[in-house]
């Protein structure tokens, strides 16, 4: 980020370190404070949505004041981020730059009394900002192993989810044809709704808002459940296998280095360096 | 397919390559276009089933036109497939040949105004045709590992599912005997329905349309759930073990043997034998 | 079975082979026929429990005749089993002997018109008899690996299920205390029912017949679900680990036998017999 | 516990062995009796909560007598624990000391007729005391492997559960915005309740007390379910990997090294070094 553009100097460099990095004490304090403000502001948005709280005048005013406060804090942060980077557009049009903007703006609408119901959505975006701060977690060993296993599982999981989707479309259509004519039936009114039912069933969620009424429908539903029971094993198997592999890689960090070529990564039972043939 | 019969020549050979294979650019374009048409036609069938859409005259006419279009496209494709093969009966009576026929025919009934409600089922069969095009996915590495693990798990999964079925029949019968006489009970009216309930419970779907009302029934239901909780581990364990094996086989496919000591099992990045130090 | 008592001779020996064993053709035919009869008789019991079928005079009479037939067949089988063993009491008081008796007797009550409602339970026991015939499945390789993994997992699974039970009792009591006073609440009327709810929730079955209504109750329920989500991993992990081990043992059946001491079970990378030190 | 303070002598030392340890016969008898009393007292608390039982005068009086008995027993135990330790405050302010006190006190309130409804909670705490006695289970091999796998999985599981919580907050907020304006909708009245719904759905519990009614809401719900289906694999994968590792460590604990070639990794049943043939 710093290499390509003219380097920041003086107080802007210092601000950059505080706002964008977390190596210094000031940077850590900034990140943790921001994390707390984001979480509190999201909690405020949640509480505002509860009718019994937003209906109470005292609480409503308190939440409005909080909104004022958070809007000002996030505005200052937004300005600081623009100043502390040598090329402002790089931040403004980045993923987090857009989220910062969109999640701060609705605060102004609300505090100035514009009708803000639809803008509530944007304020909830603030939660996404937590992830930026949590980027640090990437350096935690645990999260790294988890990430590696997940990234390596992704192609297999994608293939699997596509297959699941195909199965639910076919089974949903089948159930629509079976249950649709039944006079006692209140669900299964269209194929998309039947597919929704098939997903609810196959994933073992089972709301029960739509249930088969005919004996044939129940038999097929039972079949779907047993299939779902068996295929839930598949993603688990995929991730388990990757985790076993990841864990193994973690373990087998044989730290022995060849004295001739100084390469590492030898197997535990190796007697000779596999790269240069020197005796270990 | 080509070996046994008199080989196709000229334009029929070219058509074969386009229609049945996917090695050439034309073949790929054909497959992808077909995939898009199949998906769109299935979406059209789905939308038609939604009462608020099929009741609207404008949408209804649009979907009817779409049906005309898809029926013509799939008819042309069907004819092309017959022409492009040296022995037409081989295609016509194949699995996909029959599906192609059955899923195209109802289009004619609908566009000519025959009562087509029952034929809707056949149009949904079009979705199965997607799998033919997706056969290509077989060559994807991810899908291959997945397939291998699944195929090798199949016998164990079958044994397991059979055992689950036996357990649900016994537990379902038991619950019928316990809950049947209870005046507040609306479900458990017959053994098959009780078995349906046992499957819903054991697979942790839990619709809640049928629930035990007596204390004893609830105690047994709780027991079934805990059993289900424990045995869901079984298919997962099976697939996980196979995935671990498959993943391992994927890794350890280095078949290189040392020329000095003839030992195998070298890692992919090994240049020297790890047992005797000879160059590989 | 034969060693301890005076050996059977002549036709009784032959009968023993047919009835108790499955090595001869006659024995296999006997087992398969019995399997079919058991399944059909259980299906008949199920159908009889469906009100719309048992209410219909024609079906009712048909099922009564079937019951006659199955009762006679199973009586003959029971007598044959007593005759074909040198010490009859050994069979009569064995697990399957008792099941055979209990599941045959109610047939007589029904066909002679005694009030048989409560005896229905005993007829359903017939299903358990299927397992005797399926004992053969024990020799199937698949079932064996599965059995071994399950048996080795049992102590861990038991410890786990005990822990789950403790957790549900504590959480159920907690929810009773929270939800009990709520006027909108229809469930959570007693601690046992709250524990039932906790099991329904923790196992992710989620009927929805009892749901928390207070915000605190919903918060705790959400916590229970997330805990349940995490701990469902435990039995799966246990069985997976055992399956991986079992599968590995299956693979590593190095069939090499030492030429000096003729012992087997050497590891794949062994150069010397680990029992006697002879070069392999 | 004994090293730091003045050692107990005579009968107090003996009492310590009975009350705090389980090596002697008397200690085992004490622990098992206590376990039985705790379980019976918890069962009594449960039964008392059932309206049909506590309403019956005979049962009510029986349970009151039982409460008398258990309160006296646990009081004696509490006093014994204070006497049998050289520094009483060490026990009194320990975790189990506080639980013992809090779970015994409400018994007095109840037997002396104080209004005890709110104190019921404290009596249920008795169940926690079971864990003290079950501490012994720690020495069971099974529980140890399980514990090790769980403790090693904890950091990964924590990271995972945090991620799940973030996802449910975002998805819950999204669903609130979509479903809130729908006139048929009875749930999704606030963001916290929507988050509760998202947890119920993602963990595949699926009560069905709150379900999406709009097509968009159902589509997003279906998406959440499929995501939940895929991510349930993650904790399972984590624990499986740890279990595989734990099981492996359990196996390969043979630390024997060959005296000739000093290689390790011999199997438990090996008598001769598998690498050089020397007797181990």
PDB file of N, CA, C and O in Angstrom, chain C residues 155-156 162 169 173 177 190-191 195 197 201 204-208 212 225-226 229 233 236-238 245 267 271-277, chain D residues 46 49 121 124 127 134 142 146 161 196 200 203-207 209 228 231-232 235-236 240 243 247 251 267 269-272 274-275 277:
ATOM      1  N   UNK C 155     -17.733 -47.234  24.510  1.00  0.00           N
ATOM      2  CA  UNK C 155     -17.455 -46.599  25.814  1.00  0.00           C
ATOM      3  C   UNK C 155     -17.419 -45.078  25.719  1.00  0.00           C
ATOM      4  O   UNK C 155     -17.999 -44.397  26.563  1.00  0.00           O
ATOM      5  N   UNK C 156     -16.808 -44.559  24.670  1.00  0.00           N
ATOM      6  CA  UNK C 156     -16.738 -43.104  24.509  1.00  0.00           C
ATOM      7  C   UNK C 156     -18.131 -42.524  24.302  1.00  0.00           C
ATOM      8  O   UNK C 156     -18.462 -41.491  24.858  1.00  0.00           O
ATOM      9  N   UNK C 162     -24.003 -39.699  28.541  1.00  0.00           N
ATOM     10  CA  UNK C 162     -24.226 -39.388  29.949  1.00  0.00           C
ATOM     11  C   UNK C 162     -24.042 -37.888  30.194  1.00  0.00           C
ATOM     12  O   UNK C 162     -24.875 -37.247  30.841  1.00  0.00           O
ATOM     13  N   UNK C 169     -30.601 -31.985  31.727  1.00  0.00           N
ATOM     14  CA  UNK C 169     -31.327 -31.862  32.998  1.00  0.00           C
ATOM     15  C   UNK C 169     -31.112 -30.463  33.579  1.00  0.00           C
ATOM     16  O   UNK C 169     -32.070 -29.782  33.970  1.00  0.00           O
ATOM     17  N   UNK C 173     -34.116 -27.629  33.720  1.00  0.00           N
ATOM     18  CA  UNK C 173     -34.539 -27.041  34.996  1.00  0.00           C
ATOM     19  C   UNK C 173     -34.465 -25.516  34.923  1.00  0.00           C
ATOM     20  O   UNK C 173     -35.386 -24.811  35.350  1.00  0.00           O
ATOM     21  N   UNK C 177     -37.598 -22.706  35.268  1.00  0.00           N
ATOM     22  CA  UNK C 177     -37.623 -21.579  36.196  1.00  0.00           C
ATOM     23  C   UNK C 177     -37.877 -20.261  35.465  1.00  0.00           C
ATOM     24  O   UNK C 177     -38.538 -19.363  35.980  1.00  0.00           O
ATOM     25  N   UNK C 190     -43.684 -28.455  33.804  1.00  0.00           N
ATOM     26  CA  UNK C 190     -42.996 -29.185  34.881  1.00  0.00           C
ATOM     27  C   UNK C 190     -41.544 -29.379  34.474  1.00  0.00           C
ATOM     28  O   UNK C 190     -41.197 -29.220  33.297  1.00  0.00           O
ATOM     29  N   UNK C 191     -40.701 -29.729  35.437  1.00  0.00           N
ATOM     30  CA  UNK C 191     -39.282 -29.929  35.108  1.00  0.00           C
ATOM     31  C   UNK C 191     -39.092 -31.072  34.112  1.00  0.00           C
ATOM     32  O   UNK C 191     -38.382 -30.905  33.128  1.00  0.00           O
ATOM     33  N   UNK C 195     -37.159 -30.776  30.560  1.00  0.00           N
ATOM     34  CA  UNK C 195     -36.006 -31.592  30.160  1.00  0.00           C
ATOM     35  C   UNK C 195     -36.275 -32.210  28.791  1.00  0.00           C
ATOM     36  O   UNK C 195     -35.390 -32.238  27.932  1.00  0.00           O
ATOM     37  N   UNK C 197     -38.091 -30.881  26.523  1.00  0.00           N
ATOM     38  CA  UNK C 197     -37.865 -29.780  25.582  1.00  0.00           C
ATOM     39  C   UNK C 197     -36.365 -29.594  25.322  1.00  0.00           C
ATOM     40  O   UNK C 197     -35.942 -29.399  24.174  1.00  0.00           O
ATOM     41  N   UNK C 201     -34.427 -29.836  21.776  1.00  0.00           N
ATOM     42  CA  UNK C 201     -33.677 -28.707  21.230  1.00  0.00           C
ATOM     43  C   UNK C 201     -32.212 -29.062  21.002  1.00  0.00           C
ATOM     44  O   UNK C 201     -31.650 -28.799  19.938  1.00  0.00           O
ATOM     45  N   UNK C 204     -31.313 -30.993  18.071  1.00  0.00           N
ATOM     46  CA  UNK C 204     -31.734 -30.272  16.856  1.00  0.00           C
ATOM     47  C   UNK C 204     -32.976 -30.880  16.203  1.00  0.00           C
ATOM     48  O   UNK C 204     -33.211 -30.654  15.017  1.00  0.00           O
ATOM     49  N   UNK C 205     -33.770 -31.650  16.964  1.00  0.00           N
ATOM     50  CA  UNK C 205     -35.023 -32.165  16.405  1.00  0.00           C
ATOM     51  C   UNK C 205     -35.998 -30.997  16.253  1.00  0.00           C
ATOM     52  O   UNK C 205     -36.530 -30.757  15.172  1.00  0.00           O
ATOM     53  N   UNK C 206     -36.269 -30.283  17.346  1.00  0.00           N
ATOM     54  CA  UNK C 206     -37.059 -29.053  17.284  1.00  0.00           C
ATOM     55  C   UNK C 206     -38.468 -29.218  16.785  1.00  0.00           C
ATOM     56  O   UNK C 206     -38.831 -28.690  15.743  1.00  0.00           O
ATOM     57  N   UNK C 207     -39.324 -29.947  17.546  1.00  0.00           N
ATOM     58  CA  UNK C 207     -40.720 -30.110  17.131  1.00  0.00           C
ATOM     59  C   UNK C 207     -41.433 -28.771  17.039  1.00  0.00           C
ATOM     60  O   UNK C 207     -42.214 -28.536  16.126  1.00  0.00           O
ATOM     61  N   UNK C 208     -41.237 -27.920  18.043  1.00  0.00           N
ATOM     62  CA  UNK C 208     -41.969 -26.665  18.072  1.00  0.00           C
ATOM     63  C   UNK C 208     -43.256 -26.776  18.855  1.00  0.00           C
ATOM     64  O   UNK C 208     -44.041 -25.838  18.878  1.00  0.00           O
ATOM     65  N   UNK C 212     -39.848 -21.415  23.778  1.00  0.00           N
ATOM     66  CA  UNK C 212     -39.727 -20.327  24.753  1.00  0.00           C
ATOM     67  C   UNK C 212     -40.422 -19.067  24.243  1.00  0.00           C
ATOM     68  O   UNK C 212     -40.395 -18.780  23.051  1.00  0.00           O
ATOM     69  N   UNK C 225     -28.958 -24.250  21.510  1.00  0.00           N
ATOM     70  CA  UNK C 225     -28.850 -24.716  20.122  1.00  0.00           C
ATOM     71  C   UNK C 225     -27.410 -24.656  19.634  1.00  0.00           C
ATOM     72  O   UNK C 225     -26.929 -25.578  18.979  1.00  0.00           O
ATOM     73  N   UNK C 226     -26.740 -23.544  19.949  1.00  0.00           N
ATOM     74  CA  UNK C 226     -25.363 -23.392  19.482  1.00  0.00           C
ATOM     75  C   UNK C 226     -24.468 -24.408  20.184  1.00  0.00           C
ATOM     76  O   UNK C 226     -23.593 -25.015  19.556  1.00  0.00           O
ATOM     77  N   UNK C 229     -25.111 -27.621  18.529  1.00  0.00           N
ATOM     78  CA  UNK C 229     -24.460 -27.594  17.216  1.00  0.00           C
ATOM     79  C   UNK C 229     -22.993 -27.994  17.345  1.00  0.00           C
ATOM     80  O   UNK C 229     -22.451 -28.702  16.506  1.00  0.00           O
ATOM     81  N   UNK C 233     -20.771 -32.608  17.169  1.00  0.00           N
ATOM     82  CA  UNK C 233     -19.503 -32.977  16.548  1.00  0.00           C
ATOM     83  C   UNK C 233     -18.816 -34.098  17.311  1.00  0.00           C
ATOM     84  O   UNK C 233     -18.020 -34.840  16.731  1.00  0.00           O
ATOM     85  N   UNK C 236     -19.721 -37.813  16.369  1.00  0.00           N
ATOM     86  CA  UNK C 236     -19.250 -37.962  14.999  1.00  0.00           C
ATOM     87  C   UNK C 236     -17.739 -38.101  14.974  1.00  0.00           C
ATOM     88  O   UNK C 236     -17.189 -38.967  14.281  1.00  0.00           O
ATOM     89  N   UNK C 237     -17.079 -37.261  15.737  1.00  0.00           N
ATOM     90  CA  UNK C 237     -15.625 -37.342  15.804  1.00  0.00           C
ATOM     91  C   UNK C 237     -15.164 -38.683  16.318  1.00  0.00           C
ATOM     92  O   UNK C 237     -14.233 -39.287  15.775  1.00  0.00           O
ATOM     93  N   UNK C 238     -15.861 -39.186  17.337  1.00  0.00           N
ATOM     94  CA  UNK C 238     -15.508 -40.476  17.927  1.00  0.00           C
ATOM     95  C   UNK C 238     -15.597 -41.576  16.884  1.00  0.00           C
ATOM     96  O   UNK C 238     -14.645 -42.329  16.653  1.00  0.00           O
ATOM     97  N   UNK C 245      -9.474 -45.634  11.859  1.00  0.00           N
ATOM     98  CA  UNK C 245      -8.607 -46.677  12.397  1.00  0.00           C
ATOM     99  C   UNK C 245      -8.980 -48.036  11.796  1.00  0.00           C
ATOM    100  O   UNK C 245      -8.117 -48.771  11.328  1.00  0.00           O
ATOM    101  N   UNK C 267       4.054 -54.912   9.581  1.00  0.00           N
ATOM    102  CA  UNK C 267       3.804 -53.621   8.961  1.00  0.00           C
ATOM    103  C   UNK C 267       4.371 -53.615   7.553  1.00  0.00           C
ATOM    104  O   UNK C 267       5.269 -54.395   7.229  1.00  0.00           O
ATOM    105  N   UNK C 271      11.235 -54.925   7.484  1.00  0.00           N
ATOM    106  CA  UNK C 271      12.181 -55.747   6.747  1.00  0.00           C
ATOM    107  C   UNK C 271      12.454 -57.056   7.477  1.00  0.00           C
ATOM    108  O   UNK C 271      12.856 -58.040   6.890  1.00  0.00           O
ATOM    109  N   UNK C 272      12.247 -57.032   8.789  1.00  0.00           N
ATOM    110  CA  UNK C 272      12.505 -58.211   9.600  1.00  0.00           C
ATOM    111  C   UNK C 272      11.246 -58.589  10.362  1.00  0.00           C
ATOM    112  O   UNK C 272      10.468 -57.710  10.748  1.00  0.00           O
ATOM    113  N   UNK C 273      11.051 -59.869  10.590  1.00  0.00           N
ATOM    114  CA  UNK C 273       9.899 -60.332  11.358  1.00  0.00           C
ATOM    115  C   UNK C 273       9.968 -59.740  12.765  1.00  0.00           C
ATOM    116  O   UNK C 273      11.005 -59.837  13.423  1.00  0.00           O
ATOM    117  N   UNK C 274       8.905 -59.118  13.213  1.00  0.00           N
ATOM    118  CA  UNK C 274       8.973 -58.474  14.510  1.00  0.00           C
ATOM    119  C   UNK C 274       8.777 -59.459  15.659  1.00  0.00           C
ATOM    120  O   UNK C 274       8.921 -59.092  16.815  1.00  0.00           O
ATOM    121  N   UNK C 275       8.462 -60.702  15.322  1.00  0.00           N
ATOM    122  CA  UNK C 275       8.281 -61.697  16.380  1.00  0.00           C
ATOM    123  C   UNK C 275       9.543 -62.518  16.614  1.00  0.00           C
ATOM    124  O   UNK C 275       9.897 -62.824  17.736  1.00  0.00           O
ATOM    125  N   UNK C 276      10.227 -62.922  15.514  1.00  0.00           N
ATOM    126  CA  UNK C 276      11.384 -63.795  15.709  1.00  0.00           C
ATOM    127  C   UNK C 276      12.681 -63.191  15.168  1.00  0.00           C
ATOM    128  O   UNK C 276      13.754 -63.754  15.346  1.00  0.00           O
ATOM    129  N   UNK C 277      12.617 -62.073  14.493  1.00  0.00           N
ATOM    130  CA  UNK C 277      13.823 -61.402  14.040  1.00  0.00           C
ATOM    131  C   UNK C 277      14.387 -61.924  12.736  1.00  0.00           C
ATOM    132  O   UNK C 277      15.420 -61.454  12.259  1.00  0.00           O
TER     133      UNK C 277
ATOM    134  N   UNK D  46     -37.812 -32.752  40.756  1.00  0.00           N
ATOM    135  CA  UNK D  46     -38.505 -32.850  39.464  1.00  0.00           C
ATOM    136  C   UNK D  46     -39.966 -33.232  39.657  1.00  0.00           C
ATOM    137  O   UNK D  46     -40.859 -32.617  39.067  1.00  0.00           O
ATOM    138  N   UNK D  49     -42.296 -30.637  40.792  1.00  0.00           N
ATOM    139  CA  UNK D  49     -42.660 -29.601  39.814  1.00  0.00           C
ATOM    140  C   UNK D  49     -43.829 -30.022  38.938  1.00  0.00           C
ATOM    141  O   UNK D  49     -44.413 -29.207  38.243  1.00  0.00           O
ATOM    142  N   UNK D 121     -34.790 -23.113  42.399  1.00  0.00           N
ATOM    143  CA  UNK D 121     -33.633 -23.043  41.506  1.00  0.00           C
ATOM    144  C   UNK D 121     -32.393 -23.545  42.217  1.00  0.00           C
ATOM    145  O   UNK D 121     -31.605 -24.316  41.657  1.00  0.00           O
ATOM    146  N   UNK D 124     -32.017 -27.259  42.588  1.00  0.00           N
ATOM    147  CA  UNK D 124     -31.603 -27.948  41.364  1.00  0.00           C
ATOM    148  C   UNK D 124     -30.086 -27.927  41.207  1.00  0.00           C
ATOM    149  O   UNK D 124     -29.512 -28.746  40.490  1.00  0.00           O
ATOM    150  N   UNK D 127     -27.610 -30.968  41.431  1.00  0.00           N
ATOM    151  CA  UNK D 127     -27.171 -31.813  40.332  1.00  0.00           C
ATOM    152  C   UNK D 127     -25.718 -31.538  39.983  1.00  0.00           C
ATOM    153  O   UNK D 127     -24.977 -32.449  39.596  1.00  0.00           O
ATOM    154  N   UNK D 134     -18.149 -37.447  40.049  1.00  0.00           N
ATOM    155  CA  UNK D 134     -17.769 -37.999  38.756  1.00  0.00           C
ATOM    156  C   UNK D 134     -16.371 -37.584  38.340  1.00  0.00           C
ATOM    157  O   UNK D 134     -15.872 -38.026  37.310  1.00  0.00           O
ATOM    158  N   UNK D 142     -11.398 -43.703  28.614  1.00  0.00           N
ATOM    159  CA  UNK D 142     -12.282 -43.184  27.582  1.00  0.00           C
ATOM    160  C   UNK D 142     -12.480 -41.683  27.742  1.00  0.00           C
ATOM    161  O   UNK D 142     -12.330 -40.902  26.811  1.00  0.00           O
ATOM    162  N   UNK D 146     -11.449 -38.372  25.325  1.00  0.00           N
ATOM    163  CA  UNK D 146     -12.502 -37.447  24.933  1.00  0.00           C
ATOM    164  C   UNK D 146     -12.158 -36.036  25.384  1.00  0.00           C
ATOM    165  O   UNK D 146     -12.262 -35.074  24.626  1.00  0.00           O
ATOM    166  N   UNK D 161     -17.651 -20.806  16.579  1.00  0.00           N
ATOM    167  CA  UNK D 161     -18.928 -20.359  17.138  1.00  0.00           C
ATOM    168  C   UNK D 161     -19.062 -18.848  17.037  1.00  0.00           C
ATOM    169  O   UNK D 161     -20.153 -18.328  16.795  1.00  0.00           O
ATOM    170  N   UNK D 196     -32.811 -14.782  16.783  1.00  0.00           N
ATOM    171  CA  UNK D 196     -33.242 -16.046  17.400  1.00  0.00           C
ATOM    172  C   UNK D 196     -33.713 -17.019  16.324  1.00  0.00           C
ATOM    173  O   UNK D 196     -33.310 -18.187  16.303  1.00  0.00           O
ATOM    174  N   UNK D 200     -32.159 -20.654  15.249  1.00  0.00           N
ATOM    175  CA  UNK D 200     -33.024 -21.840  15.188  1.00  0.00           C
ATOM    176  C   UNK D 200     -32.892 -22.527  13.821  1.00  0.00           C
ATOM    177  O   UNK D 200     -32.872 -23.755  13.722  1.00  0.00           O
ATOM    178  N   UNK D 203     -28.940 -23.840  12.980  1.00  0.00           N
ATOM    179  CA  UNK D 203     -28.555 -25.041  13.721  1.00  0.00           C
ATOM    180  C   UNK D 203     -29.448 -26.222  13.368  1.00  0.00           C
ATOM    181  O   UNK D 203     -29.352 -27.276  13.992  1.00  0.00           O
ATOM    182  N   UNK D 204     -30.321 -26.055  12.403  1.00  0.00           N
ATOM    183  CA  UNK D 204     -31.258 -27.081  11.916  1.00  0.00           C
ATOM    184  C   UNK D 204     -32.233 -27.551  13.001  1.00  0.00           C
ATOM    185  O   UNK D 204     -32.784 -28.639  12.880  1.00  0.00           O
ATOM    186  N   UNK D 205     -32.441 -26.736  14.053  1.00  0.00           N
ATOM    187  CA  UNK D 205     -33.458 -27.095  15.048  1.00  0.00           C
ATOM    188  C   UNK D 205     -34.844 -26.938  14.421  1.00  0.00           C
ATOM    189  O   UNK D 205     -35.628 -27.882  14.413  1.00  0.00           O
ATOM    190  N   UNK D 206     -35.138 -25.753  13.896  1.00  0.00           N
ATOM    191  CA  UNK D 206     -36.378 -25.546  13.139  1.00  0.00           C
ATOM    192  C   UNK D 206     -37.653 -25.776  13.916  1.00  0.00           C
ATOM    193  O   UNK D 206     -38.414 -26.677  13.584  1.00  0.00           O
ATOM    194  N   UNK D 207     -37.925 -24.943  14.953  1.00  0.00           N
ATOM    195  CA  UNK D 207     -39.168 -25.106  15.705  1.00  0.00           C
ATOM    196  C   UNK D 207     -40.397 -24.925  14.820  1.00  0.00           C
ATOM    197  O   UNK D 207     -41.366 -25.632  14.938  1.00  0.00           O
ATOM    198  N   UNK D 209     -42.070 -22.055  15.027  1.00  0.00           N
ATOM    199  CA  UNK D 209     -42.916 -21.036  15.638  1.00  0.00           C
ATOM    200  C   UNK D 209     -42.820 -19.718  14.872  1.00  0.00           C
ATOM    201  O   UNK D 209     -43.753 -18.937  14.858  1.00  0.00           O
ATOM    202  N   UNK D 228     -26.138 -23.681   6.585  1.00  0.00           N
ATOM    203  CA  UNK D 228     -26.054 -24.371   7.872  1.00  0.00           C
ATOM    204  C   UNK D 228     -25.672 -25.827   7.696  1.00  0.00           C
ATOM    205  O   UNK D 228     -24.895 -26.387   8.464  1.00  0.00           O
ATOM    206  N   UNK D 231     -21.966 -25.789   6.996  1.00  0.00           N
ATOM    207  CA  UNK D 231     -21.048 -25.397   8.062  1.00  0.00           C
ATOM    208  C   UNK D 231     -21.157 -26.271   9.299  1.00  0.00           C
ATOM    209  O   UNK D 231     -20.283 -26.225  10.146  1.00  0.00           O
ATOM    210  N   UNK D 232     -22.224 -27.082   9.393  1.00  0.00           N
ATOM    211  CA  UNK D 232     -22.260 -28.018  10.513  1.00  0.00           C
ATOM    212  C   UNK D 232     -21.081 -28.983  10.406  1.00  0.00           C
ATOM    213  O   UNK D 232     -20.649 -29.590  11.382  1.00  0.00           O
ATOM    214  N   UNK D 235     -17.439 -27.899  12.872  1.00  0.00           N
ATOM    215  CA  UNK D 235     -17.059 -28.393  14.193  1.00  0.00           C
ATOM    216  C   UNK D 235     -16.804 -29.891  14.189  1.00  0.00           C
ATOM    217  O   UNK D 235     -15.902 -30.382  14.874  1.00  0.00           O
ATOM    218  N   UNK D 236     -17.598 -30.605  13.386  1.00  0.00           N
ATOM    219  CA  UNK D 236     -17.412 -32.047  13.287  1.00  0.00           C
ATOM    220  C   UNK D 236     -16.030 -32.370  12.759  1.00  0.00           C
ATOM    221  O   UNK D 236     -15.332 -33.246  13.289  1.00  0.00           O
ATOM    222  N   UNK D 240     -13.292 -34.373  14.773  1.00  0.00           N
ATOM    223  CA  UNK D 240     -12.842 -35.625  14.148  1.00  0.00           C
ATOM    224  C   UNK D 240     -11.332 -35.632  14.013  1.00  0.00           C
ATOM    225  O   UNK D 240     -10.675 -36.625  14.361  1.00  0.00           O
ATOM    226  N   UNK D 243      -9.818 -36.157  17.304  1.00  0.00           N
ATOM    227  CA  UNK D 243     -10.016 -37.528  17.771  1.00  0.00           C
ATOM    228  C   UNK D 243      -9.060 -38.472  17.052  1.00  0.00           C
ATOM    229  O   UNK D 243      -8.491 -39.370  17.652  1.00  0.00           O
ATOM    230  N   UNK D 247      -6.515 -40.618  19.062  1.00  0.00           N
ATOM    231  CA  UNK D 247      -6.531 -42.068  18.954  1.00  0.00           C
ATOM    232  C   UNK D 247      -5.167 -42.562  18.509  1.00  0.00           C
ATOM    233  O   UNK D 247      -4.660 -43.565  19.002  1.00  0.00           O
ATOM    234  N   UNK D 251      -2.392 -45.043  20.368  1.00  0.00           N
ATOM    235  CA  UNK D 251      -1.804 -46.261  19.807  1.00  0.00           C
ATOM    236  C   UNK D 251      -0.275 -46.203  19.892  1.00  0.00           C
ATOM    237  O   UNK D 251       0.361 -47.092  20.419  1.00  0.00           O
ATOM    238  N   UNK D 267       5.720 -51.513  17.072  1.00  0.00           N
ATOM    239  CA  UNK D 267       4.383 -51.832  17.552  1.00  0.00           C
ATOM    240  C   UNK D 267       4.462 -52.467  18.929  1.00  0.00           C
ATOM    241  O   UNK D 267       5.515 -53.006  19.312  1.00  0.00           O
ATOM    242  N   UNK D 269       3.275 -55.172  20.071  1.00  0.00           N
ATOM    243  CA  UNK D 269       3.474 -56.613  20.132  1.00  0.00           C
ATOM    244  C   UNK D 269       4.785 -57.058  19.479  1.00  0.00           C
ATOM    245  O   UNK D 269       4.999 -58.251  19.268  1.00  0.00           O
ATOM    246  N   UNK D 270       5.639 -56.102  19.145  1.00  0.00           N
ATOM    247  CA  UNK D 270       6.887 -56.451  18.458  1.00  0.00           C
ATOM    248  C   UNK D 270       7.932 -56.959  19.461  1.00  0.00           C
ATOM    249  O   UNK D 270       8.124 -56.357  20.506  1.00  0.00           O
ATOM    250  N   UNK D 271       8.586 -58.056  19.097  1.00  0.00           N
ATOM    251  CA  UNK D 271       9.655 -58.586  19.944  1.00  0.00           C
ATOM    252  C   UNK D 271      11.024 -58.272  19.357  1.00  0.00           C
ATOM    253  O   UNK D 271      12.025 -58.232  20.052  1.00  0.00           O
ATOM    254  N   UNK D 272      11.029 -58.076  18.043  1.00  0.00           N
ATOM    255  CA  UNK D 272      12.286 -57.810  17.356  1.00  0.00           C
ATOM    256  C   UNK D 272      12.168 -56.497  16.593  1.00  0.00           C
ATOM    257  O   UNK D 272      11.091 -56.156  16.101  1.00  0.00           O
ATOM    258  N   UNK D 274      11.991 -54.073  13.756  1.00  0.00           N
ATOM    259  CA  UNK D 274      11.542 -54.330  12.392  1.00  0.00           C
ATOM    260  C   UNK D 274      12.508 -53.729  11.365  1.00  0.00           C
ATOM    261  O   UNK D 274      12.340 -53.936  10.169  1.00  0.00           O
ATOM    262  N   UNK D 275      13.453 -52.947  11.789  1.00  0.00           N
ATOM    263  CA  UNK D 275      14.384 -52.329  10.839  1.00  0.00           C
ATOM    264  C   UNK D 275      15.683 -53.128  10.714  1.00  0.00           C
ATOM    265  O   UNK D 275      16.212 -53.283   9.634  1.00  0.00           O
ATOM    266  N   UNK D 277      16.283 -56.220  12.858  1.00  0.00           N
ATOM    267  CA  UNK D 277      16.150 -57.623  13.241  1.00  0.00           C
ATOM    268  C   UNK D 277      16.721 -57.970  14.607  1.00  0.00           C
ATOM    269  O   UNK D 277      16.681 -59.123  15.008  1.00  0.00           O
TER     270      UNK D 277
END
